[in-house]
Coordinates of C-alpha atoms and ligand atoms in Angstrom, one line a residue:
M1 CA 205.9 69.7 127.1
A2 CA 206.5 73.7 128.1
G3 CA 205.9 73.1 131.6
G4 CA 208.2 71.1 132.9
G5 CA 210.7 73.5 131.4
F6 CA 209.3 77.0 133.1
V7 CA 208.9 75.3 136.4
A8 CA 212.3 73.8 136.8
Q9 CA 214.1 77.4 135.2
D10 CA 212.3 78.7 138.4
G11 CA 213.9 76.2 140.6
G12 CA 210.9 73.9 140.5
A13 CA 210.7 74.1 144.2
N14 CA 207.8 77.1 144.2
Y15 CA 205.5 73.8 143.4
E16 CA 202.6 74.9 145.2
G17 CA 201.2 72.7 147.5
R18 CA 201.2 72.5 151.2
V19 CA 202.0 70.2 153.6
T20 CA 199.2 68.3 154.6
A21 CA 198.2 65.7 157.0
F22 CA 197.4 63.0 154.8
V23 CA 200.7 63.0 153.4
I24 CA 202.4 63.6 156.9
C25 CA 200.0 59.9 158.2
T26 CA 200.8 57.9 154.8
C27 CA 204.2 58.8 155.1
L28 CA 204.4 57.5 159.1
I29 CA 202.5 54.5 158.3
A30 CA 205.0 53.7 155.6
A31 CA 207.9 54.4 157.8
T32 CA 207.1 51.3 159.7
G33 CA 208.4 49.1 157.1
G34 CA 211.6 50.3 159.1
L35 CA 210.3 48.4 162.3
L36 CA 210.9 44.9 160.0
F37 CA 214.5 45.6 160.0
G38 CA 215.7 47.6 163.2
Y39 CA 213.4 44.6 164.6
D40 CA 215.7 42.2 162.8
L41 CA 219.3 44.0 163.7
G42 CA 219.2 44.1 167.3
I43 CA 217.0 40.8 168.6
S44 CA 219.7 38.1 167.1
G45 CA 222.4 39.4 169.0
G46 CA 220.1 38.8 172.0
V47 CA 219.3 35.7 171.4
T48 CA 222.2 34.2 170.6
S49 CA 223.9 34.6 174.0
M50 CA 221.1 33.2 175.7
E51 CA 222.0 30.0 177.4
P52 CA 219.0 28.2 176.3
F53 CA 218.8 29.1 172.7
L54 CA 222.7 27.4 172.6
K55 CA 222.0 24.6 173.8
K56 CA 218.9 24.0 172.0
F57 CA 220.8 24.5 168.4
F58 CA 224.4 25.3 168.8
P59 CA 225.5 23.0 171.7
S60 CA 228.8 23.1 170.8
V61 CA 229.2 27.0 170.7
L62 CA 228.2 27.2 174.4
E63 CA 231.3 24.4 175.2
E64 CA 233.6 26.2 173.5
Q65 CA 232.7 29.2 174.8
N66 CA 232.1 27.9 178.5
D67 CA 236.2 26.2 177.5
A68 CA 238.3 29.0 178.5
A69 CA 241.6 26.7 177.3
K70 CA 240.1 26.8 174.0
H71 CA 240.8 31.0 173.1
E72 CA 244.0 32.3 171.6
S73 CA 242.9 35.0 173.8
E74 CA 239.5 37.6 175.8
Y75 CA 239.2 38.8 172.1
C76 CA 239.0 35.5 170.6
K77 CA 235.8 34.3 173.9
F78 CA 233.4 34.4 171.3
D79 CA 234.3 34.3 167.6
S80 CA 232.4 31.3 166.3
E81 CA 231.2 31.2 162.5
L82 CA 228.5 28.9 162.9
L83 CA 226.8 31.7 165.3
T84 CA 227.7 34.3 163.1
L85 CA 226.6 32.6 160.1
F86 CA 223.1 32.6 162.4
T87 CA 222.7 36.5 162.5
S88 CA 224.4 37.2 159.1
S89 CA 222.2 34.5 156.9
L90 CA 219.3 36.8 156.8
Y91 CA 221.1 39.6 155.1
L92 CA 221.5 37.2 152.6
A93 CA 217.8 36.6 151.2
A94 CA 217.7 40.5 151.8
L95 CA 220.1 40.9 149.4
I96 CA 218.3 38.0 146.9
A97 CA 215.2 39.8 147.8
S98 CA 215.5 42.7 147.0
F99 CA 216.6 42.5 142.7
F100 CA 212.4 41.1 142.6
A101 CA 211.2 43.2 144.8
S102 CA 213.1 46.0 142.3
V103 CA 210.7 44.2 139.8
V104 CA 207.4 44.3 142.2
T105 CA 207.7 47.4 142.9
R106 CA 208.0 48.8 139.3
I107 CA 205.5 46.9 137.9
F108 CA 202.7 46.5 140.7
G109 CA 204.0 49.5 142.2
R110 CA 205.3 50.6 145.6
K111 CA 202.3 49.4 148.1
I112 CA 202.2 45.6 146.8
S113 CA 206.4 45.2 147.2
M114 CA 205.3 46.6 151.4
F115 CA 202.4 44.4 151.7
V116 CA 205.0 41.2 150.1
G117 CA 207.3 42.4 152.7
G118 CA 205.1 42.6 155.6
L119 CA 203.8 39.1 154.8
A120 CA 206.8 37.2 154.0
F121 CA 208.1 39.0 157.8
L122 CA 205.5 37.7 159.6
I123 CA 205.7 33.3 158.2
G124 CA 209.1 34.1 159.1
S125 CA 208.5 35.4 162.8
I126 CA 205.9 32.2 163.2
L127 CA 208.2 29.9 161.9
N128 CA 211.0 30.9 164.3
G129 CA 208.7 31.5 167.3
I130 CA 207.8 27.7 167.0
A131 CA 211.3 26.3 165.4
M132 CA 212.3 22.5 166.6
N133 CA 215.1 21.9 164.8
V134 CA 217.9 23.9 163.5
A135 CA 216.6 24.1 159.4
L136 CA 213.3 25.5 160.5
L137 CA 215.1 27.8 162.2
I138 CA 216.9 28.8 159.6
I139 CA 213.7 28.7 157.1
G140 CA 212.8 31.1 159.4
R141 CA 215.6 34.2 158.6
L142 CA 215.0 33.5 155.5
F143 CA 211.2 34.6 155.3
L144 CA 212.4 37.6 157.5
G145 CA 215.1 38.2 155.0
V146 CA 212.9 38.5 152.5
G147 CA 210.7 40.6 154.1
V148 CA 213.8 42.9 154.7
G149 CA 214.9 43.4 151.4
F150 CA 211.0 43.9 149.8
A151 CA 210.7 46.9 152.7
N152 CA 214.2 48.2 152.3
Q153 CA 213.8 48.8 148.6
S154 CA 209.7 49.9 148.8
V155 CA 210.1 51.8 151.6
P156 CA 212.6 54.9 151.1
V157 CA 211.6 55.0 147.2
Y158 CA 207.7 55.5 148.9
L159 CA 208.7 58.2 151.1
S160 CA 210.5 60.2 149.4
E161 CA 207.9 59.8 145.9
M162 CA 205.5 61.4 148.2
A163 CA 207.2 63.8 151.1
P164 CA 207.2 67.2 148.7
A165 CA 210.7 68.4 148.0
K166 CA 211.6 71.2 151.3
I167 CA 211.0 68.0 153.8
R168 CA 211.1 65.2 152.0
G169 CA 214.4 64.4 154.1
A170 CA 212.7 64.4 157.3
L171 CA 210.1 62.3 155.7
N172 CA 212.2 60.0 154.6
I173 CA 214.7 59.6 157.7
G174 CA 211.1 58.6 159.0
F175 CA 212.3 55.0 158.1
Q176 CA 215.6 55.5 159.9
M177 CA 214.0 56.4 162.5
A178 CA 211.5 53.0 162.9
I179 CA 214.5 51.4 162.2
T180 CA 216.6 52.6 165.6
I181 CA 213.1 52.3 167.4
G182 CA 212.9 48.8 166.1
I183 CA 216.6 48.0 167.2
L184 CA 216.4 49.5 170.9
A185 CA 213.0 48.1 171.1
A186 CA 214.2 44.6 170.4
G187 CA 217.3 45.1 172.8
L188 CA 214.9 45.3 175.8
I189 CA 213.0 43.3 175.0
N190 CA 215.6 40.9 174.6
Y191 CA 216.7 42.0 178.4
G192 CA 213.4 40.7 179.9
T193 CA 212.8 37.5 177.5
A194 CA 216.3 36.9 179.1
K195 CA 215.3 36.6 182.6
I196 CA 211.8 33.8 180.9
E197 CA 211.9 30.9 183.8
G198 CA 212.6 27.7 182.1
G199 CA 214.2 28.6 178.9
W200 CA 212.1 29.5 176.5
G201 CA 212.6 32.9 176.6
W202 CA 213.8 33.9 172.7
R203 CA 210.8 32.0 171.5
V204 CA 208.7 35.6 172.3
S205 CA 212.3 37.2 171.6
L206 CA 211.9 36.0 167.6
A207 CA 207.7 35.6 167.8
L208 CA 207.3 38.8 168.2
A209 CA 209.0 40.1 165.1
A210 CA 204.5 39.4 164.5
V211 CA 204.2 42.7 165.9
P212 CA 206.4 45.5 163.6
A213 CA 205.4 42.7 160.3
I214 CA 201.6 43.0 160.9
A215 CA 201.6 46.0 161.3
M216 CA 204.1 46.8 158.4
T217 CA 200.9 44.6 156.0
V218 CA 197.8 46.1 157.2
G219 CA 199.3 49.8 157.1
S220 CA 200.3 48.4 153.0
F221 CA 196.4 48.4 152.7
I222 CA 195.4 51.2 154.4
L223 CA 198.1 53.3 152.5
P224 CA 197.4 54.7 148.5
D225 CA 200.7 54.3 145.7
T226 CA 202.7 57.1 145.1
P227 CA 201.3 59.3 142.3
N228 CA 204.6 59.0 140.8
S229 CA 204.3 54.9 140.8
I230 CA 200.3 55.6 139.5
L231 CA 201.5 57.1 136.5
E232 CA 204.0 54.9 135.8
R233 CA 201.9 51.9 135.5
G234 CA 200.0 54.4 132.7
H235 CA 196.8 56.1 135.1
T236 CA 196.8 59.7 134.7
E237 CA 193.8 61.4 136.4
K238 CA 194.2 59.2 138.9
A239 CA 197.1 60.4 139.5
R240 CA 197.0 63.5 139.2
R241 CA 193.5 63.0 141.4
M242 CA 196.5 61.7 144.1
L243 CA 198.6 64.7 143.6
Q244 CA 196.1 67.0 143.9
K245 CA 195.5 65.2 147.5
I246 CA 199.2 65.0 149.0
R247 CA 199.5 68.1 148.2
G248 CA 196.1 69.3 149.4
T249 CA 195.8 72.1 146.5
Q250 CA 194.1 71.6 143.2
H251 CA 197.3 73.9 141.6
V252 CA 199.7 70.6 140.7
D253 CA 200.2 71.6 137.1
A254 CA 203.8 72.1 137.2
E255 CA 204.5 69.3 140.0
F256 CA 202.1 66.9 137.5
Q257 CA 203.8 68.1 134.4
D258 CA 207.2 67.3 135.7
L259 CA 206.1 63.8 136.8
V260 CA 204.9 63.0 133.3
D261 CA 208.2 63.8 131.7
A262 CA 209.9 61.3 134.1
S263 CA 207.5 59.2 133.4
E264 CA 207.5 59.2 129.8
A265 CA 211.3 58.9 130.0
A266 CA 210.9 56.2 132.1
K267 CA 208.8 55.1 129.2
K268 CA 211.1 54.8 126.8
V269 CA 213.6 52.8 128.6
D270 CA 212.7 48.7 128.7
H271 CA 216.0 47.7 130.6
P272 CA 216.4 49.9 133.9
W273 CA 219.2 47.3 134.9
S274 CA 221.7 48.0 131.0
N275 CA 220.3 51.5 131.2
I276 CA 221.2 52.7 134.8
L277 CA 224.9 51.0 133.0
K278 CA 224.7 53.7 131.2
P279 CA 227.5 57.2 131.0
R280 CA 224.9 60.1 132.2
Y281 CA 224.0 57.8 135.5
R282 CA 227.4 57.1 136.8
P283 CA 226.8 59.2 139.6
Q284 CA 223.6 57.7 140.4
L285 CA 225.1 54.1 140.1
V286 CA 229.0 55.5 141.8
L287 CA 227.0 56.8 144.8
C288 CA 224.7 53.2 145.0
I289 CA 227.1 51.3 145.6
L290 CA 229.7 53.3 147.5
I291 CA 227.1 54.7 150.0
P292 CA 226.1 51.6 151.1
F293 CA 229.0 49.9 151.0
F294 CA 230.5 53.2 153.1
Q295 CA 227.7 53.1 155.2
Q296 CA 228.2 49.2 156.9
L297 CA 232.1 50.5 156.5
T298 CA 231.7 52.6 159.6
G299 CA 231.2 50.0 162.0
I300 CA 228.0 50.4 163.3
N301 CA 226.8 46.9 163.1
V302 CA 230.1 45.4 165.6
I303 CA 227.9 47.8 167.7
M304 CA 224.2 46.6 166.9
F305 CA 224.8 43.6 166.6
Y306 CA 227.6 42.5 169.3
A307 CA 227.8 45.2 171.6
P308 CA 226.7 43.2 174.9
V309 CA 229.2 40.4 173.8
L310 CA 231.7 43.7 172.8
F311 CA 231.6 44.7 176.2
K312 CA 231.1 41.6 177.4
T313 CA 234.5 41.3 175.8
L314 CA 236.2 44.2 177.4
G315 CA 235.0 42.4 180.9
F316 CA 231.6 44.5 180.8
G317 CA 229.4 42.1 184.0
D318 CA 226.5 41.1 182.2
D319 CA 224.1 43.0 183.6
A320 CA 226.2 46.4 182.7
S321 CA 226.7 44.6 179.3
L322 CA 223.0 44.4 178.6
M323 CA 222.7 47.7 180.2
S324 CA 224.9 49.0 177.7
A325 CA 224.1 48.2 174.4
V326 CA 220.5 49.7 175.9
I327 CA 221.4 52.9 176.7
S328 CA 223.4 53.0 173.2
G329 CA 220.6 52.2 171.8
T330 CA 218.9 54.8 173.2
V331 CA 221.4 57.6 171.5
N332 CA 221.1 55.7 168.9
V333 CA 216.7 57.0 168.7
V334 CA 217.7 59.9 169.7
A335 CA 220.4 61.2 167.4
T336 CA 218.3 60.0 164.9
V337 CA 216.2 63.0 166.0
V338 CA 219.1 65.4 165.5
S339 CA 219.1 64.3 161.7
I340 CA 215.0 65.2 161.0
Y341 CA 215.5 68.8 162.4
S342 CA 219.0 69.2 160.1
V343 CA 218.6 67.8 156.9
D344 CA 215.7 70.3 154.7
R345 CA 217.2 72.9 157.0
F346 CA 220.8 72.5 157.0
G347 CA 221.5 70.1 153.9
R348 CA 222.7 66.7 153.9
R349 CA 226.3 67.5 152.9
I350 CA 227.3 69.0 156.7
L351 CA 225.3 66.4 158.5
F352 CA 227.3 63.6 156.7
L353 CA 230.9 66.1 156.9
E354 CA 230.4 66.5 160.8
G355 CA 229.3 63.4 161.5
G356 CA 232.2 61.5 159.4
I357 CA 234.7 63.6 161.2
Q358 CA 233.2 63.0 164.8
M359 CA 233.1 59.3 164.1
I360 CA 237.0 59.5 163.0
I361 CA 237.7 60.9 166.5
S362 CA 235.7 59.0 168.4
Q363 CA 236.5 55.9 167.3
I364 CA 240.6 56.6 167.1
A365 CA 239.8 57.0 171.2
V366 CA 238.1 54.0 171.7
G367 CA 241.4 52.1 169.7
V368 CA 243.4 54.2 171.6
M369 CA 241.7 53.3 174.8
I370 CA 241.2 50.1 174.6
A371 CA 245.1 49.3 174.1
M372 CA 246.5 51.7 176.7
K373 CA 244.3 50.2 178.9
F374 CA 242.8 46.3 178.3
G375 CA 246.5 45.3 176.1
V376 CA 247.4 43.2 173.1
N377 CA 246.1 40.2 174.6
G378 CA 243.3 41.2 176.2
D379 CA 243.9 40.2 180.0
G380 CA 244.1 44.2 181.0
D381 CA 241.7 45.9 182.9
L382 CA 239.4 48.1 183.0
S383 CA 238.2 50.3 186.2
R384 CA 234.8 51.8 186.4
T385 CA 236.2 55.2 185.5
D386 CA 237.5 53.4 182.6
A387 CA 234.1 51.7 181.3
N388 CA 232.7 55.0 181.2
V389 CA 234.8 56.7 178.9
L390 CA 234.2 54.3 177.0
L391 CA 231.0 53.9 176.9
F392 CA 231.0 57.6 176.7
L393 CA 233.3 58.0 173.6
I394 CA 231.2 54.1 171.7
C395 CA 227.6 57.1 172.6
A396 CA 229.4 59.7 170.5
Y397 CA 230.5 57.6 167.9
V398 CA 227.0 55.9 167.4
A399 CA 225.6 59.2 167.7
A400 CA 227.3 60.6 164.7
F401 CA 226.5 58.0 162.8
A402 CA 222.7 57.4 164.4
W403 CA 222.3 61.4 162.2
S404 CA 224.7 61.3 159.4
W405 CA 225.1 57.9 157.6
G406 CA 222.0 56.2 158.9
P407 CA 219.5 57.7 158.2
L408 CA 221.7 59.3 154.5
G409 CA 222.5 56.6 153.6
W410 CA 218.7 56.0 152.7
L411 CA 217.4 58.8 152.0
V412 CA 220.5 59.8 149.6
P413 CA 219.9 56.4 146.9
S414 CA 216.2 57.1 147.3
E415 CA 216.2 60.9 145.9
I416 CA 219.0 61.0 143.1
C417 CA 217.6 58.6 140.9
P418 CA 215.4 59.3 138.5
L419 CA 212.3 57.6 137.5
E420 CA 213.6 55.2 135.2
I421 CA 216.2 53.7 137.0
R422 CA 214.9 54.5 140.6
S423 CA 213.9 51.1 141.2
A424 CA 216.7 49.4 139.9
G425 CA 219.2 51.4 141.8
Q426 CA 217.4 51.1 145.1
A427 CA 217.6 47.3 144.0
I428 CA 221.2 47.5 143.8
N429 CA 221.3 50.0 147.2
V430 CA 219.7 47.4 149.3
A431 CA 222.1 44.7 147.9
V432 CA 224.9 45.9 148.9
N433 CA 223.9 47.0 152.2
M434 CA 223.5 43.0 153.1
I435 CA 225.8 42.1 151.0
F436 CA 229.2 44.1 153.7
T437 CA 225.9 43.9 156.4
F438 CA 226.5 40.4 156.1
A439 CA 230.0 40.2 155.8
I440 CA 230.3 42.7 158.9
A441 CA 228.4 40.2 160.9
Q442 CA 230.0 37.2 159.3
V443 CA 233.9 38.1 159.8
F444 CA 233.4 40.5 163.0
L445 CA 234.4 38.0 165.8
A446 CA 237.0 37.1 163.7
M447 CA 238.2 40.3 163.3
L448 CA 237.8 40.7 166.8
C449 CA 240.0 38.2 167.3
H450 CA 243.0 39.1 165.2
M451 CA 243.4 42.8 164.5
K452 CA 242.4 42.8 168.5
F453 CA 241.8 47.3 169.2
G454 CA 243.2 47.6 165.6
L455 CA 239.8 46.9 164.4
F456 CA 238.7 50.3 165.9
F457 CA 242.2 52.1 163.7
F458 CA 240.4 49.7 160.5
F459 CA 237.0 51.8 160.6
A460 CA 238.1 55.5 161.2
G461 CA 240.5 54.6 158.4
F462 CA 237.5 54.6 156.5
A463 CA 235.8 56.8 157.9
I464 CA 238.3 59.0 156.7
I465 CA 238.2 58.0 153.2
M466 CA 234.2 58.5 152.9
T467 CA 234.6 61.6 154.6
I468 CA 237.1 63.1 151.7
F469 CA 234.6 61.1 149.4
I470 CA 231.0 63.4 150.0
H471 CA 233.1 66.4 150.3
F472 CA 234.7 65.5 146.6
F473 CA 231.6 63.7 145.7
L474 CA 228.4 64.7 146.7
P475 CA 226.3 67.4 145.7
E476 CA 223.4 69.0 148.1
T477 CA 220.0 67.6 147.3
K478 CA 218.1 69.7 149.6
N479 CA 214.6 70.9 148.5
I480 CA 215.9 69.8 144.6
P481 CA 212.3 68.2 143.7
I482 CA 213.1 64.2 142.8
E483 CA 212.4 64.9 139.5
E484 CA 214.4 67.3 139.1
M485 CA 218.3 66.3 140.1
N486 CA 219.5 66.2 136.6
R487 CA 220.6 69.9 137.8
V488 CA 222.0 69.3 140.3
W489 CA 224.7 66.8 138.7
K490 CA 224.9 68.8 135.8
Q491 CA 226.5 71.6 137.9
H492 CA 228.8 68.9 139.7
W493 CA 232.3 69.4 139.0
F494 CA 233.1 65.9 138.1
W495 CA 230.0 64.6 137.6
G496 CA 229.0 67.1 134.9
K497 CA 230.4 65.6 132.4
Y498 CA 228.3 63.0 132.4
I499 CA 225.5 64.5 131.8
P500 CA 224.1 65.1 129.0
D501 CA 223.0 69.0 128.0
E502 CA 219.4 67.5 126.9
V503 CA 218.9 65.8 129.6
V504 CA 218.5 68.5 132.7
I505 CA 214.9 70.3 132.9
G506 CA 214.5 74.0 131.7
G507 CA 216.4 72.2 129.1
N508 CA 214.3 69.8 126.5
R509 CA 213.0 67.0 128.7
K510 CA 212.4 65.4 125.5
A511 CA 215.1 64.9 123.4
E512 CA 215.7 62.9 126.2
H513 CA 213.2 60.2 125.0
R514 CA 214.6 61.0 121.5
D515 CA 218.1 59.0 122.3
A516 CA 216.9 57.0 125.6
Ligands
BGC601 C1 222.0 50.6 158.8 C2 221.7 49.4 159.6 C3 222.4 50.4 161.1 C4 221.4 51.3 161.1 C5 221.8 51.5 162.9 C6 220.8 51.5 159.1 O1 220.4 52.6 158.7 O2 221.3 50.2 157.3 O3 222.9 48.2 159.1 O4 221.9 48.8 162.2 O5 220.8 52.2 160.3 O6 221.0 52.1 163.9

């Protein structure tokens, strides 16, 4: 096993090979998986604000919304658990599906998982488009959730495994880029379909989810599987040929040897689930739980799900509300490009820290401003200038998220886990993300009703905690080959003590096999 050892000692980043057109194309196709998730995130807020939709499926909600006497204050205008359940049910399904996806991803490969995800999503979009009653609507949402669970479990792992270490961040963020494009596209589509005469525009919005579904289903046919996954399933020569193809060189011995070592270590492990609980995987376990938790506790989905509702609550008009949502959606897409550019140059930590600080400042400013201008009962008035300043602050917050926690929340968990726990780690990441996406979607309107402007201080508080956490507990992972990550943990002031000396490549990976 000397090959792995020697390569690792000189940093491993010296693997031969170039960035091939082949790898870029496969990663772009795979990244479209993010469209599924993004389209969902963006579509439901708009659909649930369409009257014909509410009239058909949730008439009581509509009645209540229109009856001002029933609200405690303006902050409570849209508070309805039933309605939020429509939005959030999908994330519960995704949460459960991600565990099945982890098994499929490991045993049958990344590409089969993507295929299953695309297909489930397609079925969901058809059911939703033709839904005649609430039951069908919810069943459709559950299928969509299964699609999201499978896609989010497999795509980030696929991207991180295909990519050469030096541009792994940028390629992986293709996934987040697709999420943001999906959200924006959904917002624009809602804007258009809301105007369709006859009140069936919501059907078009929901059925158009078929477009990203078809893209991913077809894409998964064309895509090759990753060398890591081919090897994991025992096809050594095929894996080598694939690595040669994606790196554009015959000389892949060093990198291939590391993949073989990682795969052998993985084979000794029968139960990735009990394995990830061992002390030596403590850093990965903790981060695969805390990163998605913190990502959702930034409060981003308050904006993504409810921007139009939030702006309406604050007294923006109908059109202004939708337009503001489109503006913040555009900022989300554009700011993601910043992270693609910086993540492999300046690293993950600096983006997390800068983004965190910017979110803290803008959230506190939003809270103060709403408190001062809009008042405790929400009966104050926002002038035009106030409204513009508020929109600016919200965009500053969205931009900060979009170049930090947004992309890194998917990138970091997918790159820190060694092969033997990678599928399990990613399933935990998706599951925790979905639980808290669900929770925020479910309780936000109630929180806004009860905590009022204090809600923004609540999220700012979390932003402070997560920024401090990153400062102390997240080592830099840029440019480190994915199968050599142990080195990083070993050198860390806190996590180092959990990592046995032998598992660091450059020591002897065989020792790891012995006691795995
Ligand atoms: C998060 C989503 C969020 C989106 C916004 C993603 O990384 O997981 O919850 O809505 O970013 O762009």
